[in-house]
């Protein structure tokens, strides 16, 4: 997360991602995280998704871009475009 904290996400879990003020940034649906295009984020904030070896994960960014991360990869991205 942008504040330096780490959030462990289970492969088939359901997690809501929030900023430090509690505004919802995105939600996990199984092995996919979908970021919303909310108006709650005013400054440029980056998150990093790191996928462990042997796993894959999908990411849908706030602008609609889809990314599939393979095993052992990492992606740093803005929370809102």
Coordinates of C-alpha atoms in Angstrom, one line a residue:
X1 CA 0.0 0.0 0.0
X2 CA 1.1 3.6 -0.5
X3 CA 1.5 4.2 3.3
X4 CA 4.2 1.4 3.4
X5 CA 1.9 -1.3 4.9
X6 CA 1.5 -4.7 3.3
X7 CA -1.8 -6.4 2.9
X8 CA -1.8 -10.2 2.3
X9 CA -4.5 -11.2 -0.2
X10 CA -5.8 -14.8 -0.3
X11 CA -6.2 -16.3 -3.7
X12 CA -10.0 -16.9 -3.4
X13 CA -10.7 -14.3 -0.8
X14 CA -12.8 -11.2 -0.6
X15 CA -11.1 -8.0 0.5
X16 CA -12.1 -4.3 0.3
X17 CA -9.1 -2.1 -0.2
X18 CA -9.3 1.3 1.5
X19 CA -7.0 4.3 1.9
X20 CA -6.0 5.7 5.3
X21 CA -9.1 7.8 5.5
X22 CA -11.3 4.8 4.9
X23 CA -12.4 5.6 1.3
X24 CA -12.9 2.5 -0.7
X25 CA -10.4 2.1 -3.5
X26 CA -11.2 -1.3 -4.8
X27 CA -12.5 -4.8 -4.1
X28 CA -11.1 -8.3 -4.5
X29 CA -13.3 -10.9 -6.3
X30 CA -11.5 -14.2 -6.1
X31 CA -8.1 -13.9 -7.9
X32 CA -9.0 -10.4 -9.3
X33 CA -8.8 -6.9 -7.8
X34 CA -11.0 -4.3 -9.3
X35 CA -10.2 -0.7 -8.6
X36 CA -13.1 1.8 -8.8
X37 CA -12.9 5.2 -10.4
X38 CA -14.0 7.0 -7.3
X39 CA -13.7 10.7 -6.6
X40 CA -12.3 10.1 -3.1
X41 CA -8.6 10.1 -4.2
X42 CA -7.3 13.6 -4.9
X43 CA -3.5 13.0 -5.0
X44 CA -1.4 10.6 -7.0
X45 CA -1.2 7.4 -4.9
X46 CA 0.6 4.2 -6.0
X47 CA 0.1 0.6 -4.9
X48 CA 2.2 -2.4 -5.7
X49 CA 0.9 -5.9 -6.4
X50 CA 3.4 -8.7 -6.0
X51 CA 2.4 -12.3 -7.0
X52 CA 4.1 -15.2 -5.2
X53 CA 5.7 -18.0 -7.2
X54 CA 3.2 -20.6 -8.3
X55 CA 0.2 -18.1 -8.4
X56 CA -1.4 -15.7 -10.9
X57 CA -3.6 -12.7 -10.3
X58 CA -5.7 -10.3 -12.4
X59 CA -5.9 -6.6 -11.9
X60 CA -8.5 -4.2 -13.3
X61 CA -7.3 -0.6 -12.9
X62 CA -9.6 2.5 -12.4
X63 CA -9.3 3.4 -16.1
X64 CA -10.6 -0.1 -17.2
X65 CA -7.2 -1.5 -18.1
X66 CA -6.8 -5.2 -17.4
X67 CA -3.5 -6.8 -16.4
X68 CA -2.7 -10.4 -15.7
X69 CA 0.3 -11.0 -13.4
X70 CA 2.2 -14.2 -13.7
X71 CA 4.0 -16.1 -11.0
X72 CA 6.8 -14.1 -9.3
X73 CA 5.9 -10.8 -10.9
X74 CA 5.2 -7.4 -9.5
X75 CA 3.4 -4.2 -10.8
X76 CA 3.4 -0.7 -9.3
X77 CA 0.4 1.3 -10.5
X78 CA -1.5 4.5 -9.7
X79 CA -4.8 3.9 -7.7
X80 CA -6.6 6.5 -9.9
X81 CA -5.8 7.8 -13.3

